[in-house]
Coordinates of C-alpha atoms in Angstrom, one line a residue:
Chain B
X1 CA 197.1 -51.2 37.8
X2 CA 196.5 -54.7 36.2
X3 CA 198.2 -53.9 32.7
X4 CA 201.1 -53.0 34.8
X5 CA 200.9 -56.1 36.7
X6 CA 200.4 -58.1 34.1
X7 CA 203.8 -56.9 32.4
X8 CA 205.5 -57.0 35.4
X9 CA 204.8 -61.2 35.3
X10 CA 205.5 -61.0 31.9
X11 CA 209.2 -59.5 32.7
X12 CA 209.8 -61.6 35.6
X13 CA 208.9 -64.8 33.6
X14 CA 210.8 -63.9 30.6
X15 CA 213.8 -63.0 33.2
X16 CA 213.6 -66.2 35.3
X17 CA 213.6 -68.5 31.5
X18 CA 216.8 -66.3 30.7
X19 CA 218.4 -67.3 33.8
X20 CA 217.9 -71.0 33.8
X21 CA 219.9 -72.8 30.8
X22 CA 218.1 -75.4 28.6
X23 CA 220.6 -77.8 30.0
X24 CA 218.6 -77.7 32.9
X25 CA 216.1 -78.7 30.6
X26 CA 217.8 -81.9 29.1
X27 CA 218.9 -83.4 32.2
X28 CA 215.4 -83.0 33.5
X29 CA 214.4 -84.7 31.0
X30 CA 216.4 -87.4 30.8
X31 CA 216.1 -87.8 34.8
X32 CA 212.7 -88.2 33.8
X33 CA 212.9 -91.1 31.3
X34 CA 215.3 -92.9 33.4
X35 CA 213.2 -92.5 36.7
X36 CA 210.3 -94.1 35.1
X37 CA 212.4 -97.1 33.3
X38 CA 213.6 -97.4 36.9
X39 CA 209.8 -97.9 38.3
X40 CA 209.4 -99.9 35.5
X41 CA 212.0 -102.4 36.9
X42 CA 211.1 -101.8 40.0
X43 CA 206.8 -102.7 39.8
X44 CA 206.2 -98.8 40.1
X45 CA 204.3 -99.1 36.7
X46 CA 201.4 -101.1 38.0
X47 CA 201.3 -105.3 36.6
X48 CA 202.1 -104.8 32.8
X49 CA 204.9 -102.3 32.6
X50 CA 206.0 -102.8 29.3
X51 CA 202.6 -101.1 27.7
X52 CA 202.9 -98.5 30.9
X53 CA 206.6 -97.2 29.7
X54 CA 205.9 -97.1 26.2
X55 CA 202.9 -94.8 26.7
X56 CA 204.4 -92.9 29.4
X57 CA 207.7 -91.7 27.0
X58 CA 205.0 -91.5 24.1
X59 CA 202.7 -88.7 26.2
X60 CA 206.0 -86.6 27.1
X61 CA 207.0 -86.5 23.3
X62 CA 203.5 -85.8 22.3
X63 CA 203.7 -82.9 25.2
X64 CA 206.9 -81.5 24.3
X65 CA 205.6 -81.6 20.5
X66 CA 202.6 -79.4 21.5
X67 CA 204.7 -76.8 23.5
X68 CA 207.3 -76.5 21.1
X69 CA 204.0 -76.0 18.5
X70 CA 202.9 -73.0 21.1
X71 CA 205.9 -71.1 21.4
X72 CA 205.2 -68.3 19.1
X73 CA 201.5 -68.4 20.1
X74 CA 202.3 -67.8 23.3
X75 CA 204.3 -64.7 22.8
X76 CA 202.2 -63.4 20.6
X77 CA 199.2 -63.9 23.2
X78 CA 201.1 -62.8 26.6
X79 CA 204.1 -61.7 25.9
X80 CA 206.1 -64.7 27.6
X81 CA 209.0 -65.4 25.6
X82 CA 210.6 -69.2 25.3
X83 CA 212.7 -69.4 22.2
X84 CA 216.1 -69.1 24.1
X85 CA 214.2 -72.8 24.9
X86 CA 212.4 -74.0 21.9
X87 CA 215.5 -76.1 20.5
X88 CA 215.8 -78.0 23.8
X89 CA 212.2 -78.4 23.9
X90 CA 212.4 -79.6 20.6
X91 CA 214.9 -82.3 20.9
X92 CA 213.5 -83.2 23.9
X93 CA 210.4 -84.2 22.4
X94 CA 212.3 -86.3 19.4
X95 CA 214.6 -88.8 22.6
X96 CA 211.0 -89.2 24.1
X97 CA 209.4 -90.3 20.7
X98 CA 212.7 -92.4 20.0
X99 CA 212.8 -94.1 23.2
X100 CA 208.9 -94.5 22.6
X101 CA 209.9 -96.1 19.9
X102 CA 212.5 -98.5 21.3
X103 CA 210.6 -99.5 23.4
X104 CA 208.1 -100.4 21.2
X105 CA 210.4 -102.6 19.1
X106 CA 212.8 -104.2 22.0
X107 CA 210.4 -105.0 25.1
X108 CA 206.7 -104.7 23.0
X109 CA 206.6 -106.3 19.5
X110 CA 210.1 -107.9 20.3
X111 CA 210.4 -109.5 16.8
X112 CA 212.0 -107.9 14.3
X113 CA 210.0 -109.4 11.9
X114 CA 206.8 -108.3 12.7
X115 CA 207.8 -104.6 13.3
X116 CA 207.8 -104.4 9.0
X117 CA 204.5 -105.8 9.0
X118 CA 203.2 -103.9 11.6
X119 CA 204.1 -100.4 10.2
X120 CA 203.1 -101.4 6.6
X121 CA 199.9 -102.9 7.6
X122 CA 198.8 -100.7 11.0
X123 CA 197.9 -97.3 10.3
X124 CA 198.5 -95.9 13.5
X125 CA 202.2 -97.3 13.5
X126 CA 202.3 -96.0 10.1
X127 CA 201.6 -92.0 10.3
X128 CA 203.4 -92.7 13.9
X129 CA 206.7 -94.0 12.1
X130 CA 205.6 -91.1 9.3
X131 CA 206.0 -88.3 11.9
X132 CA 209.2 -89.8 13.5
X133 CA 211.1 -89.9 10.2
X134 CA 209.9 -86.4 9.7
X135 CA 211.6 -85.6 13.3
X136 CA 215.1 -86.8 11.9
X137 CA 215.9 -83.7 9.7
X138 CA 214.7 -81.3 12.0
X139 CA 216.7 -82.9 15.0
X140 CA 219.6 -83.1 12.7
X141 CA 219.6 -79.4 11.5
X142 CA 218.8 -78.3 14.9
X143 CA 222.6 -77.4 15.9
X144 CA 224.1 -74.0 15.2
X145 CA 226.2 -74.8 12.4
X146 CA 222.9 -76.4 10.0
X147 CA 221.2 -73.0 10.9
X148 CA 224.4 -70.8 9.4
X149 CA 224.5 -73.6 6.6
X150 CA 220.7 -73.6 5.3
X151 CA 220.5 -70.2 6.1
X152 CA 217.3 -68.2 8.2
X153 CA 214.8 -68.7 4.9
X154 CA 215.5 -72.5 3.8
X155 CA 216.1 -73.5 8.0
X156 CA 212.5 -72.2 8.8
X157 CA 210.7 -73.8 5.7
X158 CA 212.2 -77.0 6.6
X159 CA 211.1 -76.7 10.1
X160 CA 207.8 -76.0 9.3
X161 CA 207.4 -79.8 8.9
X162 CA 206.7 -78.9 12.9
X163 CA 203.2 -78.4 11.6
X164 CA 202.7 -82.3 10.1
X165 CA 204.6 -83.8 12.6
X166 CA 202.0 -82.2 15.0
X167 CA 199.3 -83.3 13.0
X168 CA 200.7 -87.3 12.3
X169 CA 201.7 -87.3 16.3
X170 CA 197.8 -86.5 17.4
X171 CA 196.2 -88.7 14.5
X172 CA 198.5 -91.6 15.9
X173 CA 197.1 -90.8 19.5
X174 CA 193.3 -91.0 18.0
X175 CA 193.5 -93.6 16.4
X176 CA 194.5 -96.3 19.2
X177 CA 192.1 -94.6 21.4
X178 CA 189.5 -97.2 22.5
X179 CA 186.1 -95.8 22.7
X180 CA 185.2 -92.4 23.3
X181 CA 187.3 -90.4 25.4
X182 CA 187.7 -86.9 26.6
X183 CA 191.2 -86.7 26.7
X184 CA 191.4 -87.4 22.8
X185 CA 189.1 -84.6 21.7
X186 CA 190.8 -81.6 24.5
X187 CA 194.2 -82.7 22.8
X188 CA 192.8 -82.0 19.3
X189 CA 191.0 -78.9 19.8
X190 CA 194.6 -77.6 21.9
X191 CA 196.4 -78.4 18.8
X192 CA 193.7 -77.2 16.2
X193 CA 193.6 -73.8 18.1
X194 CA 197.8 -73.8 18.0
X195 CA 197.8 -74.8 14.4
X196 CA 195.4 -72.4 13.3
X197 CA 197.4 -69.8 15.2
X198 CA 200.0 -70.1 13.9
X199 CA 198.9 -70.4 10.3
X200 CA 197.0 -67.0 10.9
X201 CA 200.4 -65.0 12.1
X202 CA 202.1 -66.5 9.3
X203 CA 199.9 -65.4 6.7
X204 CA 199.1 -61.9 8.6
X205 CA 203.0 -61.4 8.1
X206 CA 202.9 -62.1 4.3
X207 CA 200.2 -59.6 3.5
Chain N
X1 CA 230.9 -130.9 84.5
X2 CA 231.4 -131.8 80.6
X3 CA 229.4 -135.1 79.2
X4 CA 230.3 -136.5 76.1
X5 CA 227.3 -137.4 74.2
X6 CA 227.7 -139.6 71.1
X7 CA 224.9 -139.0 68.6
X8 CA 222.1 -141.4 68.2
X9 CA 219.9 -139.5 66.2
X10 CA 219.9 -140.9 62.3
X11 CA 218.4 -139.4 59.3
X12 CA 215.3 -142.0 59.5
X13 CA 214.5 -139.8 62.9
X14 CA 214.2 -136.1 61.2
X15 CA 210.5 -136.1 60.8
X16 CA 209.5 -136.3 56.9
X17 CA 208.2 -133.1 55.3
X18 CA 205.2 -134.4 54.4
X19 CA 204.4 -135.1 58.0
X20 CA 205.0 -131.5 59.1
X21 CA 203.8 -129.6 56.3
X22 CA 200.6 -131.6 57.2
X23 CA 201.2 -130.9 61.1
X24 CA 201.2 -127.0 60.2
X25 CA 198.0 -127.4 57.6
X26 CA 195.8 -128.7 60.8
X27 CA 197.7 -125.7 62.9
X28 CA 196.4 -123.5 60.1
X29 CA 193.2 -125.0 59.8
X30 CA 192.8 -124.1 63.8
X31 CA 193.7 -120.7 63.1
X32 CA 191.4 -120.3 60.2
X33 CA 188.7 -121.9 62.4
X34 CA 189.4 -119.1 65.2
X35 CA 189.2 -116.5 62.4
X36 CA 186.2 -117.6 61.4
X37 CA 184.4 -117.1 65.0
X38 CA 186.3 -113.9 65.0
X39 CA 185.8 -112.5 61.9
X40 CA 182.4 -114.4 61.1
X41 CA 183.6 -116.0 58.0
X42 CA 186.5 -118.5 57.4
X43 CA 190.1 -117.8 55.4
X44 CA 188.5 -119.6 52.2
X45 CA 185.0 -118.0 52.3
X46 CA 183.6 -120.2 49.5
X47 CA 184.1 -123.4 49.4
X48 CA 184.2 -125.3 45.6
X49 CA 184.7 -128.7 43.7
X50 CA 187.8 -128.7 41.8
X51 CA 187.1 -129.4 37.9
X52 CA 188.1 -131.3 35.0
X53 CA 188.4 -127.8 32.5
X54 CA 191.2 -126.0 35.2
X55 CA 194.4 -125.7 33.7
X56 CA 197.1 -126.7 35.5
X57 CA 199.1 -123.8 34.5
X58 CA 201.0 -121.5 36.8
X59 CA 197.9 -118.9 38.1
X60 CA 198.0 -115.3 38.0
X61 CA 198.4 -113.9 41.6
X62 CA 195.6 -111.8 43.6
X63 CA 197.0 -108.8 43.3
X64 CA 197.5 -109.1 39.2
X65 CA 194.4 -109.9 39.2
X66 CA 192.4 -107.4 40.8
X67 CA 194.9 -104.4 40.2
X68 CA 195.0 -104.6 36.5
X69 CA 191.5 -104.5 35.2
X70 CA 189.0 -103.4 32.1
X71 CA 185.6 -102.3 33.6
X72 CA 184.9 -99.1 32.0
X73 CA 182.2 -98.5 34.2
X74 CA 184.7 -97.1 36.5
X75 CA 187.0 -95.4 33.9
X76 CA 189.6 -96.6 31.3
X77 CA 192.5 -96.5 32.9
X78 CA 193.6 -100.3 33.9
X79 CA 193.7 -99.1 37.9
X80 CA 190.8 -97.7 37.8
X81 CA 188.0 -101.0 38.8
X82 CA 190.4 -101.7 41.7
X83 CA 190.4 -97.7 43.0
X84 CA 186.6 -97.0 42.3
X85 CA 185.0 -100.3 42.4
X86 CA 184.1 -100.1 46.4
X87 CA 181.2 -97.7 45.6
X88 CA 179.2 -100.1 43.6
X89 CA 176.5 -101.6 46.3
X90 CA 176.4 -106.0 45.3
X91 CA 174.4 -107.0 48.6
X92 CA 171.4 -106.5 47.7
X93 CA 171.6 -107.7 43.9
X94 CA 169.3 -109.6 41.9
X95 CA 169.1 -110.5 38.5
X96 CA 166.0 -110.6 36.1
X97 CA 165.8 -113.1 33.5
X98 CA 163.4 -112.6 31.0
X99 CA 162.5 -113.3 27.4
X100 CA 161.4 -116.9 25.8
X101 CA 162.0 -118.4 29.4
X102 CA 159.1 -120.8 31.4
X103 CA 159.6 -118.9 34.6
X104 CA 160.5 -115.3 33.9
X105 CA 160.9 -112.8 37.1
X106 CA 163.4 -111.0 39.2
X107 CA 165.7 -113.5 41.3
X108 CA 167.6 -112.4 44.4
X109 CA 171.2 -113.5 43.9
X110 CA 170.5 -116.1 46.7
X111 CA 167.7 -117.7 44.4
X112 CA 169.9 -117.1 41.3
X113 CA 173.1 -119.5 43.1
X114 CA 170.1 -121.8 44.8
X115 CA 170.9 -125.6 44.6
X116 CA 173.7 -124.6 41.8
X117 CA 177.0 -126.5 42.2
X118 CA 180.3 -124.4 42.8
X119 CA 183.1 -125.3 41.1
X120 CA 186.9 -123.9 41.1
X121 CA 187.3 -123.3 37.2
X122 CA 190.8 -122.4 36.6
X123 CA 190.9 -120.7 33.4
X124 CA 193.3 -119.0 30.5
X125 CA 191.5 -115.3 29.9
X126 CA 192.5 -113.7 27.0
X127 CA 192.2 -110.1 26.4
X128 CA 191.2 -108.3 22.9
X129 CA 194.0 -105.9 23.2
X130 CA 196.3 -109.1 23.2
X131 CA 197.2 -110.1 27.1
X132 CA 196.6 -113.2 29.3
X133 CA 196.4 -113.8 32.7
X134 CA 195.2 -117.6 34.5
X135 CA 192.4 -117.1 36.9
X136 CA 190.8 -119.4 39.1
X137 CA 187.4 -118.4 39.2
X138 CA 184.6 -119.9 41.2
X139 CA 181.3 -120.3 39.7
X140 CA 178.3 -123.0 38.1
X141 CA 177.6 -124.0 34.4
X142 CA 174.8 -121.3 32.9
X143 CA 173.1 -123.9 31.5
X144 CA 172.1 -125.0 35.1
X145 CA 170.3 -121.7 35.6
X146 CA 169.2 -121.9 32.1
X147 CA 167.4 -125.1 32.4
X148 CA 165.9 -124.3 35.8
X149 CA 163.9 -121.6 34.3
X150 CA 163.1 -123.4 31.3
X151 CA 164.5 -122.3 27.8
X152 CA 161.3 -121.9 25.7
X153 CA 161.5 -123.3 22.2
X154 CA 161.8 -120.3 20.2
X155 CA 165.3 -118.8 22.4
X156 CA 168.1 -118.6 19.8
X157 CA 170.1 -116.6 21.6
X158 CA 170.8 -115.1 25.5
X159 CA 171.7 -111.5 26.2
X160 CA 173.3 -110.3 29.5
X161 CA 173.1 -106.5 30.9
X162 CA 175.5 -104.7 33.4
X163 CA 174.3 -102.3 36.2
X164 CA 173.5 -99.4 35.1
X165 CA 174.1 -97.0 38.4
X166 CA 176.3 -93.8 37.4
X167 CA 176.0 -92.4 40.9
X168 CA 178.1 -95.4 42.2
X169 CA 179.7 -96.4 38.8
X170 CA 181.8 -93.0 37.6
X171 CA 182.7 -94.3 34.6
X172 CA 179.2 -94.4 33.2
X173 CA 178.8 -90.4 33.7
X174 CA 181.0 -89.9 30.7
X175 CA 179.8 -91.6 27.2
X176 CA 182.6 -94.0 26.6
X177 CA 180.5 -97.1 25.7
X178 CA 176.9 -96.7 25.1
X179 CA 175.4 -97.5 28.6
X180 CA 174.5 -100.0 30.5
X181 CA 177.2 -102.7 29.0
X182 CA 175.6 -105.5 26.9
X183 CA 176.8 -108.7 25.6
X184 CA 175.3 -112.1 24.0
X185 CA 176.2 -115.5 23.2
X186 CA 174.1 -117.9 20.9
X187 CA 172.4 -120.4 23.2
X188 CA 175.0 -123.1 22.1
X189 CA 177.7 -121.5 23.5
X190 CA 175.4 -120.4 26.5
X191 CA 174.5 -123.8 27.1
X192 CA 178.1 -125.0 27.0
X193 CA 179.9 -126.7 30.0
X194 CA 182.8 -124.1 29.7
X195 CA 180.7 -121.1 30.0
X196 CA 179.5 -120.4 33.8
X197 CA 178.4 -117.6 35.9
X198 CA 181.4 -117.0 38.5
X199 CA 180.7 -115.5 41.8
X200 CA 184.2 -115.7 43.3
X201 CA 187.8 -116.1 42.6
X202 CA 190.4 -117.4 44.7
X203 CA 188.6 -118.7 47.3
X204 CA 186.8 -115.6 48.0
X205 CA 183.6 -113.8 46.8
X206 CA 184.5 -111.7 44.4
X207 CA 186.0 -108.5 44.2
X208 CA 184.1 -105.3 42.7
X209 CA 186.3 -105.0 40.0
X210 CA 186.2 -108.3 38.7
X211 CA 182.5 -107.7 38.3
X212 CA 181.1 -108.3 41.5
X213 CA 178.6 -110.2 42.9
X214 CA 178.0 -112.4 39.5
X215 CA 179.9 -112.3 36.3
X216 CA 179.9 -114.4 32.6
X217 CA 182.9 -115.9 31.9
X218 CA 183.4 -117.6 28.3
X219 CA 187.1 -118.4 28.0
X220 CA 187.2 -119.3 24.4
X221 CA 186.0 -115.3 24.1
X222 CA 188.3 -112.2 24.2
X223 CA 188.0 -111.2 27.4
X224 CA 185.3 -108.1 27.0
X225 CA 182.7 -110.8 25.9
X226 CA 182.5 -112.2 29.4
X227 CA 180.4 -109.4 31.2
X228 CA 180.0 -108.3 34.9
X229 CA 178.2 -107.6 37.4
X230 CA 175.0 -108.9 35.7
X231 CA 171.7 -107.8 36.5
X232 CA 169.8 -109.1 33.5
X233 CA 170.0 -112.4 31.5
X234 CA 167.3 -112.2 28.4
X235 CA 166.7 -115.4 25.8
X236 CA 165.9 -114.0 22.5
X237 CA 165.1 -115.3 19.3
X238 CA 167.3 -113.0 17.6
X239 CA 171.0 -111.7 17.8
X240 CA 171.5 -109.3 20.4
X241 CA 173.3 -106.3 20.5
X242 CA 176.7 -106.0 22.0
X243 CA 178.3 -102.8 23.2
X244 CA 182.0 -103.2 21.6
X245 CA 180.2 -104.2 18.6
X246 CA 177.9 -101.5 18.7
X247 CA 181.2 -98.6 19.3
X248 CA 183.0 -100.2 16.6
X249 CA 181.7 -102.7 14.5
X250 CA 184.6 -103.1 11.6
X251 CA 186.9 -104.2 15.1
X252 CA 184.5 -106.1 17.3
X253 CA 182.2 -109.0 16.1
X254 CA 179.6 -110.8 17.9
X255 CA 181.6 -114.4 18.4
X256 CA 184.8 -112.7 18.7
X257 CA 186.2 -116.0 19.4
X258 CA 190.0 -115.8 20.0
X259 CA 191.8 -116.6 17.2
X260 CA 195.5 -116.2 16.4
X261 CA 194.8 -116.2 12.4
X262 CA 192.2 -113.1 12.7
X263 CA 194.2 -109.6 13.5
X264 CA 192.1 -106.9 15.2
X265 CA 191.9 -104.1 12.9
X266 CA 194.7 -102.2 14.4
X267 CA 196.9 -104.9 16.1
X268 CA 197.9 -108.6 15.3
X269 CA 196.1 -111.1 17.8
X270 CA 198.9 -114.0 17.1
X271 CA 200.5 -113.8 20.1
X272 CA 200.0 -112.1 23.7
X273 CA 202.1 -110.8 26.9
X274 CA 200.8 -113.1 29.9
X275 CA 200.4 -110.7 32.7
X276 CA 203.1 -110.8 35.5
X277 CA 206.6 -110.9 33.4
X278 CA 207.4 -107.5 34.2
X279 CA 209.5 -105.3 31.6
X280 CA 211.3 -108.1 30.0
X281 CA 208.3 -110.0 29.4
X282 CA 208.8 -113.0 26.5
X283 CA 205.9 -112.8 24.1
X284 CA 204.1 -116.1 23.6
X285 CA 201.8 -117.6 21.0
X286 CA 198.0 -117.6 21.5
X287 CA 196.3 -120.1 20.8
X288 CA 192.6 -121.5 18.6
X289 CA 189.6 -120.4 20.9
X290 CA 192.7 -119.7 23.6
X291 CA 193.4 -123.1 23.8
X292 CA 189.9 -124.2 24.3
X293 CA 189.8 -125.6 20.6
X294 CA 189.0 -129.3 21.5
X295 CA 186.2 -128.5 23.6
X296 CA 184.5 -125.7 21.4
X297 CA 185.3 -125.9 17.7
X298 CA 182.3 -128.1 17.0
X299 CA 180.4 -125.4 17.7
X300 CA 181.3 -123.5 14.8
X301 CA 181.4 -126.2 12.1
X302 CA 181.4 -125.4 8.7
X303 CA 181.4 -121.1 10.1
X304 CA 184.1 -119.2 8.0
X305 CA 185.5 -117.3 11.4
X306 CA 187.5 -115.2 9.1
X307 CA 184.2 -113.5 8.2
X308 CA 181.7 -114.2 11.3
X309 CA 184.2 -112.7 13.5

């Protein structure tokens, strides 16, 4: 029967994320920054590395950013559950931007002067920095003490800012896009359809 | 039976470098010779005059040079020209020129290089989104085409046109740019002894996704203003259209000299990343019309370039 089937995944992939740990999870992912700083060094990035990394940890923030976002859709739509993962995939996504971010300012702009300039007077640096500084609460209150502290009502508003970060992350990707690209428009409909979502379920719940 | 030899050799005997770095440049020159009966073409395929505008900076190696390219025609990424590029048919190719000229028609490339003299042109290029690389391109002045079909009166102005071929050029099935790809220079700057048509670099013919068989290259331009792989050249009395300009006109103006004082919209243009530094790469300072300012700035006397950018 295919509704049975269908559950039967659904049990099995809920089962198999309950039995690997998100520290699986972090070390994966920080395997994976340091394997491509390593091709970086090592002229596995193609002739202008420096551009090449920076994208490269930008993408897998902006990825992680946009699964975290689809958690709750995602149970909602099939059943599979991944909260037991969502912090990891959180934080994981805020190291990525921050090394994105360092890389920017130590190997790409390289003067510290400009980097003040740039962000007041680039708009794309500008909502980029914008949804960074809105990851550093969330990151901070991400641990289990913050959650008993703010308690379930003021730790969920606060993470809400989930919701802008989204947006601010995907309006920095378009607007250093250079002419028209496919890419640019499949990201914003994937996060338009997540946003709108989760808006939905969170005013079907109030009413 | 041991012999005791005292040395007579001195240092005036070892033979000088010079001597044998020449020795090995004749054994070379053999070799290249029996390549060229085997192979049916020599080691340096085209042969050119060096020139007076080649910088004697270090150059950008082969590899950089054809691994690390902007030709949207075969998709945005930076590797893609070198890993699509082959597809593109350049032999046959021929280029119509057209417009306010004395002897319009359609020219086999042959005809187009006819009687033209090759030079090495070593040049700075300087890309919009704010790297270099140094590229010794092989090519003629335009203005010797120019003048031998005749420049009517009336031409202000010269537009140039890409293939347009999607079957062979992926990057053209998906509406990135408006296609074909079109640029334009004012027939000053089209005229001038900087600006030439190159058919080869290093030595060679050149590669597909450098903008094989015949390209523009203005090196006082960002890069995306020296157009490849031209199949039409058109004098006009009026501006032409030009396809950055045309996507984006608040970031991309017609001259779009290079200019350290004038930021892009989204991204400072005073200094660039020469291509080739690797992760620790130093930034440096870019200079007036790339470094070109002496030859060029006459040009645009008494133009604000703040506002004709």
């Amino acid at each position: 029967m295919p509704v049975a089937d269908t559950s039967d995944i659904v049990l099995r992939c809920n089962g198999a994320v309950r039995g690997v740990p998100d520290w699986i999870l972090y070390i994966g992912a920080a395997a994976y920054a340091a394997w491509v700083f390593w091709l970086g060094l090592t002229g596995g990035l193609g002739i202008e590395p420096i551009k090449e990394l920076e994208h490269r940890y930008g993408m897998a923030g902006f990825y992680f950013v946009i699964i975290g976002l689809a958690v709750t859709p995602m149970r909602q739509w099939t059943g599979v559950n991944l909260i037991c993962w969502r912090r990891a995939i959180g934080l994981i996504a805020f190291f990525f931007i921050l090394a994105h971010l360092l890389v920017w300012l130590l190997l790409d702009v390289q003067m510290l002067s400009a980097i003040g300039k740039d962000i007041v007077k680039r708009p794309y640096i500008t909502v980029g920095m914008a949804a960074f500084v809105l990851m550093i609460p969330l990151a901070l209150t991400s641990n289990n003490w913050s959650m008993r502290r703010l308690g379930p009502v003021r730790w969920r508003k606060l993470h809400k800012l989930t919701y802008v970060i989204t947006i601010l992350g995907c309006l920095h990707y378009l607007l250093q896009v250079r002419g028209f690209r496919l890419e640019a428009v499949a990201y914003t409909v994937i996060i338009a359809v997540l946003l709108i979502a989760r808006l939905r379920m969170g005013s079907a719940k109030k009413s | 039976m041991h012999r005791r030899t005292k040395p007579t050799l001195t240092w005036a005997d070892v033979t000088p470098r010079d001597v044998f770095m020449n020795r090995r440049s004749v054994i070379a020159g053999l070799a290249a010779t029996g390549a060229m009966t085997l192979a049916g073409r020599p080691a340096d395929a085209v042969s050119a005059a060096p020139s007076k505008f080649s910088t004697d900076e270090p150059k950008n190696t082969f590899e950089e040079i054809t691994s690390y390219n902007n030709f949207y025609e075969f998709g945005p990424d930076k590797a893609d020209p070198k890993k699509y590029s082959k597809a593109m048919t350049t032999d046959p190719w021929s280029v119509e020129i057209a417009g306010l000229v004395d002897k319009p028609g359609t020219y086999d490339l042959a005809d187009v290089m006819k009687d033209q003299p090759l030079e090495e042109r070593i040049y700075r290029l300087r890309c919009v989104e704010a790297w270099s690389m140094v590229i010794p391109w092989i090519g003629f002045e335009l203005s010797g085409l120019l003048n031998r079909v005749g420049v009517q009166p009336g031409a202000k102005y010269v537009a140039f046109e890409t293939l347009y071929r999607p079957d062979e050029m992926r990057g053209q099935r998906m509406p990135i740019l408006k296609w074909p790809y079109v640029e334009g220079l004012r027939l000053d700057e089209a005229m001038h002894p900087l600006t030439i048509m190159a058919t080869g670099l290093y030595g060679d013919e050149m590669p597909n996704q450098n903008g094989a068989p015949i390209r523009l290259v203005v090196p006082w331009k960002y890069g995306f203003k020296s157009i490849k792989s031209v199949v039409k050249i058109t004098l006009t009395e009026d501006e032409p259209p030009t396809s950055w300009n045309i996507a984006n006109p608040r970031e991309y103006g017609f001259y779009s000299n290079v200019n350290p004082k004038v930021d892009h919209a989204r991204w400072s243009q005073a200094t660039e990343r020469r291509i080739g530094g690797g992760l620790f790469s130093k930034k440096r300072p870019t200079l007036m019309f790339n470094g070109y300012a002496d030859e060029v700035s006459g040009l645009y006397e008494g133009m604000d370039l703040t506002k004709d950018i």
